[in-house]
Coordinates of C-alpha atoms in Angstrom, one line a residue:
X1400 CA 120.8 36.6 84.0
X1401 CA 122.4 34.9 81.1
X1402 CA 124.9 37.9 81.0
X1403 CA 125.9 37.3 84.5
X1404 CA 126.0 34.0 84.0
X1405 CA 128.3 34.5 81.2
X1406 CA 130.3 37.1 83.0
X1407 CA 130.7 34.5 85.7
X1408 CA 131.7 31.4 83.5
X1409 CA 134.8 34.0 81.7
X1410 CA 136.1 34.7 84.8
X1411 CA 136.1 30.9 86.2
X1412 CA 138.2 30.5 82.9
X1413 CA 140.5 33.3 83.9
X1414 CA 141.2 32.1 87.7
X1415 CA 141.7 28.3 85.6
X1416 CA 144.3 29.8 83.8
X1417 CA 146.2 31.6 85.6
X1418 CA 146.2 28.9 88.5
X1419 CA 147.6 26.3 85.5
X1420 CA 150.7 29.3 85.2
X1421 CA 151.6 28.4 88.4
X1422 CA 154.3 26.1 90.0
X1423 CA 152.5 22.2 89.9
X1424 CA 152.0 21.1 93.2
X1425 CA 153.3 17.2 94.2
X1426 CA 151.6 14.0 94.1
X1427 CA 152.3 10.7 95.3
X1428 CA 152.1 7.5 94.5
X1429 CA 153.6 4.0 94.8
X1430 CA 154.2 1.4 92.0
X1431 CA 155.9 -1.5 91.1
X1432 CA 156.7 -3.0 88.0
X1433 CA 158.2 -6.8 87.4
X1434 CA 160.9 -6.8 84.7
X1435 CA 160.3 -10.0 82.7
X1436 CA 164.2 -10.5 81.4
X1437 CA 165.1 -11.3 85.5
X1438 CA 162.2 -13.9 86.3
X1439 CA 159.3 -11.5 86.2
X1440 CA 161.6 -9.6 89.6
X1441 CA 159.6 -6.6 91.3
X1442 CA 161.3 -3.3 91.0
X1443 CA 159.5 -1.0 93.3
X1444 CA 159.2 2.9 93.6
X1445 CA 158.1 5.8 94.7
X1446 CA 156.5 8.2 92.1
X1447 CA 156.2 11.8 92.4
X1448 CA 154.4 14.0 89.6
X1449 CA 152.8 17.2 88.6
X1450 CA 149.1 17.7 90.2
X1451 CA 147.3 20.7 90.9
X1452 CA 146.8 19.6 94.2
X1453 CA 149.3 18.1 96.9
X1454 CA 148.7 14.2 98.0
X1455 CA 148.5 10.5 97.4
X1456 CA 147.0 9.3 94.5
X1457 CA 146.1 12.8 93.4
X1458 CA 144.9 13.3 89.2
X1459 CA 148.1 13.9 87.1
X1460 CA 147.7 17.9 86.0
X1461 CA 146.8 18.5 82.7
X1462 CA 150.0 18.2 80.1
X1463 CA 152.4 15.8 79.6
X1464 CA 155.9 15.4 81.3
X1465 CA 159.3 13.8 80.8
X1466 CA 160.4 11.6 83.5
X1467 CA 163.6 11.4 85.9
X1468 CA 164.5 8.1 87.3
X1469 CA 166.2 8.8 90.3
X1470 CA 169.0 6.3 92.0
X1471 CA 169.3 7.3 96.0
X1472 CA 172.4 6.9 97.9
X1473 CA 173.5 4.4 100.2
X1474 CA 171.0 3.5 103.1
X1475 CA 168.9 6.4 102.0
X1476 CA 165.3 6.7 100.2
X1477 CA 163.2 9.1 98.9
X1478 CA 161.9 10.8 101.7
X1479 CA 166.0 12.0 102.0
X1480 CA 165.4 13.5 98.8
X1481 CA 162.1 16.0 99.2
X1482 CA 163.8 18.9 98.4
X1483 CA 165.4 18.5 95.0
X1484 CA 161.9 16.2 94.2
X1485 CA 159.9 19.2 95.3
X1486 CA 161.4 21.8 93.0
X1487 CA 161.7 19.3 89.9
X1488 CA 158.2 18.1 90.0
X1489 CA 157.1 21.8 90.4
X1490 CA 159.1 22.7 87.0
X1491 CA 157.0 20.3 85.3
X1492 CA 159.1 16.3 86.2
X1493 CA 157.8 13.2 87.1
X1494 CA 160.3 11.7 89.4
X1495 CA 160.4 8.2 90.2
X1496 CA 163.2 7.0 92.8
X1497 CA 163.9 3.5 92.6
X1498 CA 164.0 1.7 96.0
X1499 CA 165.2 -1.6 95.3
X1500 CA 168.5 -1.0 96.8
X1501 CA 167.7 0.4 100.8
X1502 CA 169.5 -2.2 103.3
X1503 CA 173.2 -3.7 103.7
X1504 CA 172.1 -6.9 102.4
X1505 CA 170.2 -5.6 99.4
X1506 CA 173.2 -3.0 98.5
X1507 CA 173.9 -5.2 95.2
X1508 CA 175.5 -2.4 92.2
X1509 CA 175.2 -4.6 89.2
X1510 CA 171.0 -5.3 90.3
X1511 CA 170.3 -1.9 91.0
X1512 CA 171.7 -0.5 87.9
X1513 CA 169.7 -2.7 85.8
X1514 CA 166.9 -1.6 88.1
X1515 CA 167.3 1.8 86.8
X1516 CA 168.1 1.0 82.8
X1517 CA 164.6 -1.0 83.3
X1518 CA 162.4 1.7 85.0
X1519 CA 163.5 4.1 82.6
X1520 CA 162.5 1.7 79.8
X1521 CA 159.3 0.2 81.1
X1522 CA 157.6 3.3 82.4
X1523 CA 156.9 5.3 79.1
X1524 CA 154.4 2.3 79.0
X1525 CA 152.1 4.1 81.1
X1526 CA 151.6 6.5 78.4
X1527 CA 149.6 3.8 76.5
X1528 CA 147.8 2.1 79.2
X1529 CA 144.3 3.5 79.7
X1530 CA 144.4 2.1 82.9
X1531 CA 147.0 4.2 84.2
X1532 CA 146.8 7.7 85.7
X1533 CA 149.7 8.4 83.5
X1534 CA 147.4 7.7 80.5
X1535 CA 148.7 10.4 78.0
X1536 CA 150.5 12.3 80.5
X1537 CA 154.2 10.8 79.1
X1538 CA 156.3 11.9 76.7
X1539 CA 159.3 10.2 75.5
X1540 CA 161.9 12.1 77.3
X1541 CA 163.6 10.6 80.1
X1542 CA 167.2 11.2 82.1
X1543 CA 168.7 9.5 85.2
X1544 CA 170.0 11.3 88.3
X1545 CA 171.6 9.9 91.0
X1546 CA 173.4 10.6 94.2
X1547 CA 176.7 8.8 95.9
X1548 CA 175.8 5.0 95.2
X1549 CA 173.5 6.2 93.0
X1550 CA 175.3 8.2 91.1
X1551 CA 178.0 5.8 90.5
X1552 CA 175.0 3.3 89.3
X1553 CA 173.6 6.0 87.0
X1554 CA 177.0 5.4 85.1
X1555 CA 176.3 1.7 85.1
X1556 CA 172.7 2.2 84.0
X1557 CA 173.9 4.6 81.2
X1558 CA 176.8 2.5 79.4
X1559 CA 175.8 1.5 76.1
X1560 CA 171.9 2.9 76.9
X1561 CA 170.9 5.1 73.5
X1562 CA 167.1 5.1 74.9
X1563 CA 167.9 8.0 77.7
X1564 CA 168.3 11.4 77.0
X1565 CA 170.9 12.3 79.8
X1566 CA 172.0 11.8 82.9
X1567 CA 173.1 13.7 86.0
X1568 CA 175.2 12.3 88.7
X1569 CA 176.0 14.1 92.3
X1570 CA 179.0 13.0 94.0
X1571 CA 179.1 9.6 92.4
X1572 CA 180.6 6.5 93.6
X1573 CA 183.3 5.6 91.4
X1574 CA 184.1 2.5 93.3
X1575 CA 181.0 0.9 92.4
X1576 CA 181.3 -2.9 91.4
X1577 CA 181.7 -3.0 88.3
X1578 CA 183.3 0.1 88.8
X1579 CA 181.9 3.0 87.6
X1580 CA 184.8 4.9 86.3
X1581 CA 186.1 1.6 84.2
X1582 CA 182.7 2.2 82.3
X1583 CA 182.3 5.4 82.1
X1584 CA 184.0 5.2 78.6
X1585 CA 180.8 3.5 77.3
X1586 CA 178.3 6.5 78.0
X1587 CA 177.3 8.5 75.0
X1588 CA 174.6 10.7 76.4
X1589 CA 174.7 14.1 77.9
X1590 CA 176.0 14.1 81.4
X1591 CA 176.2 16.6 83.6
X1592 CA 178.4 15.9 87.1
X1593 CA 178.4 18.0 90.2
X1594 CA 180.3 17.4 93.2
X1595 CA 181.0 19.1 96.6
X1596 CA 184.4 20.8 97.2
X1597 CA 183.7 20.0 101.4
X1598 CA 183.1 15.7 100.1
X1599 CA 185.5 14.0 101.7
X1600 CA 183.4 10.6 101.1
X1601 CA 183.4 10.5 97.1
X1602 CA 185.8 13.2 96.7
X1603 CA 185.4 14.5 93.2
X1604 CA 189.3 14.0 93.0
X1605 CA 189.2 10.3 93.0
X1606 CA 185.7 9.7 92.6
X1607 CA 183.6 12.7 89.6
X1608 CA 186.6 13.9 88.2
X1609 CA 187.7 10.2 86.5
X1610 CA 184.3 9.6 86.0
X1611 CA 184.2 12.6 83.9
X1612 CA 187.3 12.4 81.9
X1613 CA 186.5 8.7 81.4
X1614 CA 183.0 9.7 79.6
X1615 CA 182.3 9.9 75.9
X1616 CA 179.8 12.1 75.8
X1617 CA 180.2 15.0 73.5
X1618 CA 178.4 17.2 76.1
X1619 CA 180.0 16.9 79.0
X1620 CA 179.9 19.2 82.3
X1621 CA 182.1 19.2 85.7
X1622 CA 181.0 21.3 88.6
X1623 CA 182.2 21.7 91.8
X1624 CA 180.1 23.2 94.5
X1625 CA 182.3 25.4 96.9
X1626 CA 182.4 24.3 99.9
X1627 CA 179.1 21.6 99.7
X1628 CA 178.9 18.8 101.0
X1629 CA 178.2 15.0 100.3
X1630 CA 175.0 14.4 102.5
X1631 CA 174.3 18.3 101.6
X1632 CA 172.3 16.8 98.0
X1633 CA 170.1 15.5 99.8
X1634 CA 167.6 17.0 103.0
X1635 CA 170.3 16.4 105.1
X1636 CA 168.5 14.5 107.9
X1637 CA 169.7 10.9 106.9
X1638 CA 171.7 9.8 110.0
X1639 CA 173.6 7.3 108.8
X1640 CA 174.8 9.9 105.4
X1641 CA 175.5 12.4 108.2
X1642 CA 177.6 9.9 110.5
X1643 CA 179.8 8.7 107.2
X1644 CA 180.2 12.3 106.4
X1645 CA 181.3 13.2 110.0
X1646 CA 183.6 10.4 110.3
X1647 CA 185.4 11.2 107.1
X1648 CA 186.5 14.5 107.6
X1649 CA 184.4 16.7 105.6
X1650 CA 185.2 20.4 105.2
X1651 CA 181.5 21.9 104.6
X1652 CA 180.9 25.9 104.8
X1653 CA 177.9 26.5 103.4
X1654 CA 174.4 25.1 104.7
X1655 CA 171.9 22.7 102.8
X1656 CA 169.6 24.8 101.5
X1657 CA 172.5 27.0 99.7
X1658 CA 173.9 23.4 97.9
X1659 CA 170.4 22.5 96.9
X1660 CA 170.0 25.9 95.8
X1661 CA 173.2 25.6 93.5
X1662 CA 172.4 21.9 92.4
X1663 CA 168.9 23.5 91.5
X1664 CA 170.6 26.4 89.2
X1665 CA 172.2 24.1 87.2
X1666 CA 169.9 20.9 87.2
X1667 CA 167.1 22.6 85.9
X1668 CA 168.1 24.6 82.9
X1669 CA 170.3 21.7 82.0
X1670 CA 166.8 19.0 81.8
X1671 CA 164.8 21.7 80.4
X1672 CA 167.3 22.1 77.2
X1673 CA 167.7 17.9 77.1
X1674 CA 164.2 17.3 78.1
X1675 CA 162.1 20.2 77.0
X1676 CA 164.6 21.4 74.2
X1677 CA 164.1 24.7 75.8
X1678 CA 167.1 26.8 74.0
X1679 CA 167.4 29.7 76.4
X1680 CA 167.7 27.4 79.2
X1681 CA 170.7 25.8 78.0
X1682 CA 171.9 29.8 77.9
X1683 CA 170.7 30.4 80.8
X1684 CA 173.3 27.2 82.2
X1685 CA 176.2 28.1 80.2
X1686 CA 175.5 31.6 81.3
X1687 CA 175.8 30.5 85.1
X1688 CA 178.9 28.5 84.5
X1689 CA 180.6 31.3 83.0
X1690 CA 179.9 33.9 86.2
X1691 CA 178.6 32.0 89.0
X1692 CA 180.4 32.7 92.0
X1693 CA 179.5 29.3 93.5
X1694 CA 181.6 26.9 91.3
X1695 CA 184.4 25.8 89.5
X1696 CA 183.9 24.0 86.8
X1697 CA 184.7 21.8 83.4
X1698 CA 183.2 21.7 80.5
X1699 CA 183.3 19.9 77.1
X1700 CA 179.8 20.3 75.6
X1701 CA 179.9 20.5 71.8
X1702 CA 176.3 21.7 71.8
X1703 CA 175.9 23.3 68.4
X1704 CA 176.3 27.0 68.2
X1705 CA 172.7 28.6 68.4
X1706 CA 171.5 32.1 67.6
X1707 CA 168.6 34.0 69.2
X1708 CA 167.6 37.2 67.4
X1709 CA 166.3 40.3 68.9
X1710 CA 165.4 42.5 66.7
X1711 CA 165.4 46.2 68.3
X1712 CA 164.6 48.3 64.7
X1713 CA 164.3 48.1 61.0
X1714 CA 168.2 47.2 60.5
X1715 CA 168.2 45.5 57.0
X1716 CA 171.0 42.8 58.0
X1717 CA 170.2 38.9 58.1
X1718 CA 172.5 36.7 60.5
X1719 CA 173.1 33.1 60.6
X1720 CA 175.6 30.5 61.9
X1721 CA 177.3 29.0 59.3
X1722 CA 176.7 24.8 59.2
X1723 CA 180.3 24.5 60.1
X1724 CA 179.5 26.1 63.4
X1725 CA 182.6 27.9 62.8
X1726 CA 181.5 31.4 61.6
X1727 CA 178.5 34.1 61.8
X1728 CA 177.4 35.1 58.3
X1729 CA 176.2 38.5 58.1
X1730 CA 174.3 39.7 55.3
X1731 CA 174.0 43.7 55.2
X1732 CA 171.5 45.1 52.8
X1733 CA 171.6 48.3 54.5
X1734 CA 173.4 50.1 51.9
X1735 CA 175.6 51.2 54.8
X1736 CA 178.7 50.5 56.7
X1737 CA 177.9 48.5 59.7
X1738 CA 180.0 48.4 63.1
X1739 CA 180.0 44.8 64.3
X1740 CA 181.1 44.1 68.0
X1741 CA 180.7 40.6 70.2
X1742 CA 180.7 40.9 73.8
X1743 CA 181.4 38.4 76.5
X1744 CA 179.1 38.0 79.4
X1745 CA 181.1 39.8 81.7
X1746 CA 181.2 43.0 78.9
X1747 CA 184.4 42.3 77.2
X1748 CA 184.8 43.3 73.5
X1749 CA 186.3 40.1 71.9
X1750 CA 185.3 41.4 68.6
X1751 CA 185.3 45.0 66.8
X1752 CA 185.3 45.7 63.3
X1753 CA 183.7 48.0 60.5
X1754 CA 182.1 46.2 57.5
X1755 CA 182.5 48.3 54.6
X1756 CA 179.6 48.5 52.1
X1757 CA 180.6 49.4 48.2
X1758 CA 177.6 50.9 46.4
X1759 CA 177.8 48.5 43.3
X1760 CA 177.3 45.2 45.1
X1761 CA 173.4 44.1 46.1
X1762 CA 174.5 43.2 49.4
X1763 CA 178.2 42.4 51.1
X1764 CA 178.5 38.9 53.0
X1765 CA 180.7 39.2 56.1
X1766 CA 182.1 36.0 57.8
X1767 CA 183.4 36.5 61.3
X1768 CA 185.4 33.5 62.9
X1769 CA 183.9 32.2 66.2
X1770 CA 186.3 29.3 66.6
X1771 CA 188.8 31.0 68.6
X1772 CA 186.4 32.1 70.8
X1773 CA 186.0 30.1 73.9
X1774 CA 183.1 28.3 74.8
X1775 CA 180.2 30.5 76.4
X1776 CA 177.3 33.0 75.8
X1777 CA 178.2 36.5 73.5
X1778 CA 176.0 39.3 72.4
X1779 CA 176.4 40.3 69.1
X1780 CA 175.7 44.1 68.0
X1781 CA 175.6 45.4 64.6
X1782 CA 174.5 49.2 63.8
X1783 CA 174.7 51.1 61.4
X1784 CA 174.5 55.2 62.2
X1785 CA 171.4 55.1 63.4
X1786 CA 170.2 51.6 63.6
X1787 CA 171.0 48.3 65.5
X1788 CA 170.5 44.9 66.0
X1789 CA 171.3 42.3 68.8
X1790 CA 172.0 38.6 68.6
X1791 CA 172.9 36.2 71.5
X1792 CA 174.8 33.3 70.5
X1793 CA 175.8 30.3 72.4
X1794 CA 179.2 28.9 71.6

């Protein structure tokens, strides 16, 4: 009996484990907080988090998260948002959209970006309230997103903000007031912009584009979804998004779920390096913006150069990017001469040479120059007759 009960009890442990591998299923709930600095004023939102089961008020699944405060567009909400929510909250995100800002009369730039600065300041709070059912379920890792409106008040929010992490802005408004693009100068964290090549209501031209060139971030990213959409970020069901959109002239051709599906490729890796510090996801994004047929892009991200070994034998060589971030630093111990190629991610040798070894030295150091390569994801190879290794660095 014990035995079986035993047998039992392993196998409960086994069906709890894998069901915590998979995707976290959403919760709900709404909150308010009152910001003190503006006469105790009630920011309200909607929250949705990882659970392992889907509804209101559900228990927080086990781990802990970093947050995304999420700014909507104009005369839209959260429920216009489901699908980008959905998939975030599923990798492991709590998102909170802020819905201070949902009528004509309440359409007030200046309010709802403070709105957003002060629910990405107040909520790690939650970590340290027992009260809370986000009691030791935060940590201190936070971006905000925003769309149209929203993303021209995610500019706002960010300016002269060290406590985020990064932000992400689709087709932002840079006719905010203050103006987004006059400020945009002041933001120092990561940002990542995408915009719609179809958007003839904040076309990137005028509206992402400045924004972007006006930032001073050292990571910055431009992307252009080809032929997207402005309404196309979100569910595409919010009349009044889908009546401006009509009105203006947009040239979409592709449908909603494509654009989310893009917006998705590059969120997501991009959060889960800022966020999670997850180093093969920020490959995995510069990988995407290299071949991905879906965009054009810019970028000027001085991330630092990293280097993931893979070690496929014995090869006696040690490799490591030089503190300058300028060279590789190969050390070959091998006693033998080693061939040493870097290829691009579309297979292009950039780099071929043979690294003589001389029988009286311990070791020979080679330095090879990675400045003049441009910025992206390269293999490196090094064998010797019958030996190799593989690096992937990130540039």
């Amino acid at each position: 009996m014990l035995s079986k009960l035993l047998f039992i009890f392993i196998g409960l442990i086994l069906c709890v484990n894998i069901f915590y591998a998979q995707p976290y299923q959403v919760g709900h709930i709404s909150m308010s907080f009152y910001d003190p600095a503006r006469n105790n004023r009630e920011v309200s939102t909607e929250i949705y988090y990882p659970s392992l089961i889907t509804g209101d008020n559900v228990p927080v699944a086990p781990g802990v998260f970093p947050y995304l405060v999420f700014g909507h567009g104009f005369l839209m909400g959260a429920s216009d948002y489901t699908k980008l929510s959905d998939s975030l909250v599923s990798e492991g995100y709590i998102v909170i959209y802020v819905t201070t800002c949902m009528t004509v009369f309440t359409s007030d730039h200046e309010t709802f970006r403070l709105d957003l600065a002060f629910i990405s300041s107040i909520f790690y709070s939650l970590n340290s309230n027992i009260s809370s059912s986000f009691y030791g379920k935060i940590i201190d890792k936070k971006a905000i997103i925003g769309h149209s409106m929203g993303g021209g008040c995610t500019v706002l929010a960010a300016q002269n903000n060290p406590n985020i992490n990064a932000i992400i802005c689709l087709s932002p408004l840079g006719t905010t007031n203050p103006s987004a693009i006059s400020v945009a100068d002041l933001v120092n964290v990561p940002a990542l912009i995408i915009g719609a090549s179809g958007d003839s209501v904040c076309p990137a031209n005028t509206m992402g584009i400045p924004i972007y060139d006006s930032l001073s971030s050292t990571c910055k990213v431009f992307i252009s979804i080809i032929g997207g959409g402005h309404c196309l970020f979100g569910n595409n069901s919010n009349g009044a998004c889908s009546l401006g959109e009509s009105a203006s002239g947009s040239s979409i051709t592709i449908t909603n779920d494509q654009q989310n599906d893009a917006t998705l490729d590059f969120m997501i890796p991009w959060l889960n390096y800022h966020l999670k510090n997850d180093q093969n996801s920020i490959i995995s994004f510069f990988d995407s913006l290299q071949i991905s047929p879906r965009v054009e892009t810019m970028n000027s991200c001085l991330i630092n150069s990293y280097i993931d070994i893979q070690d496929n034998s014995q090869l006696s060589v040690n490799c490591f990017i030089h503190e300058d971030n300028l060279n590789i630093v190969v050390y070959n111990v091998t006693g033998e001469n080693l061939k040493i190629q870097i290829i691009d991610v579309l297979g292009k040798v950039v780099y071929n040479e043979i690294e003589q070894h001389h029988y009286n030295e311990e070791y020979v150091s080679s330095i090879i120059n990675i400045n003049q390569l441009n910025k992206g994801i390269y293999i490196v190879k090094i064998c010797d007759d019958k030996k190799m290794k593989s690096l992937k660095i990130i540039k």
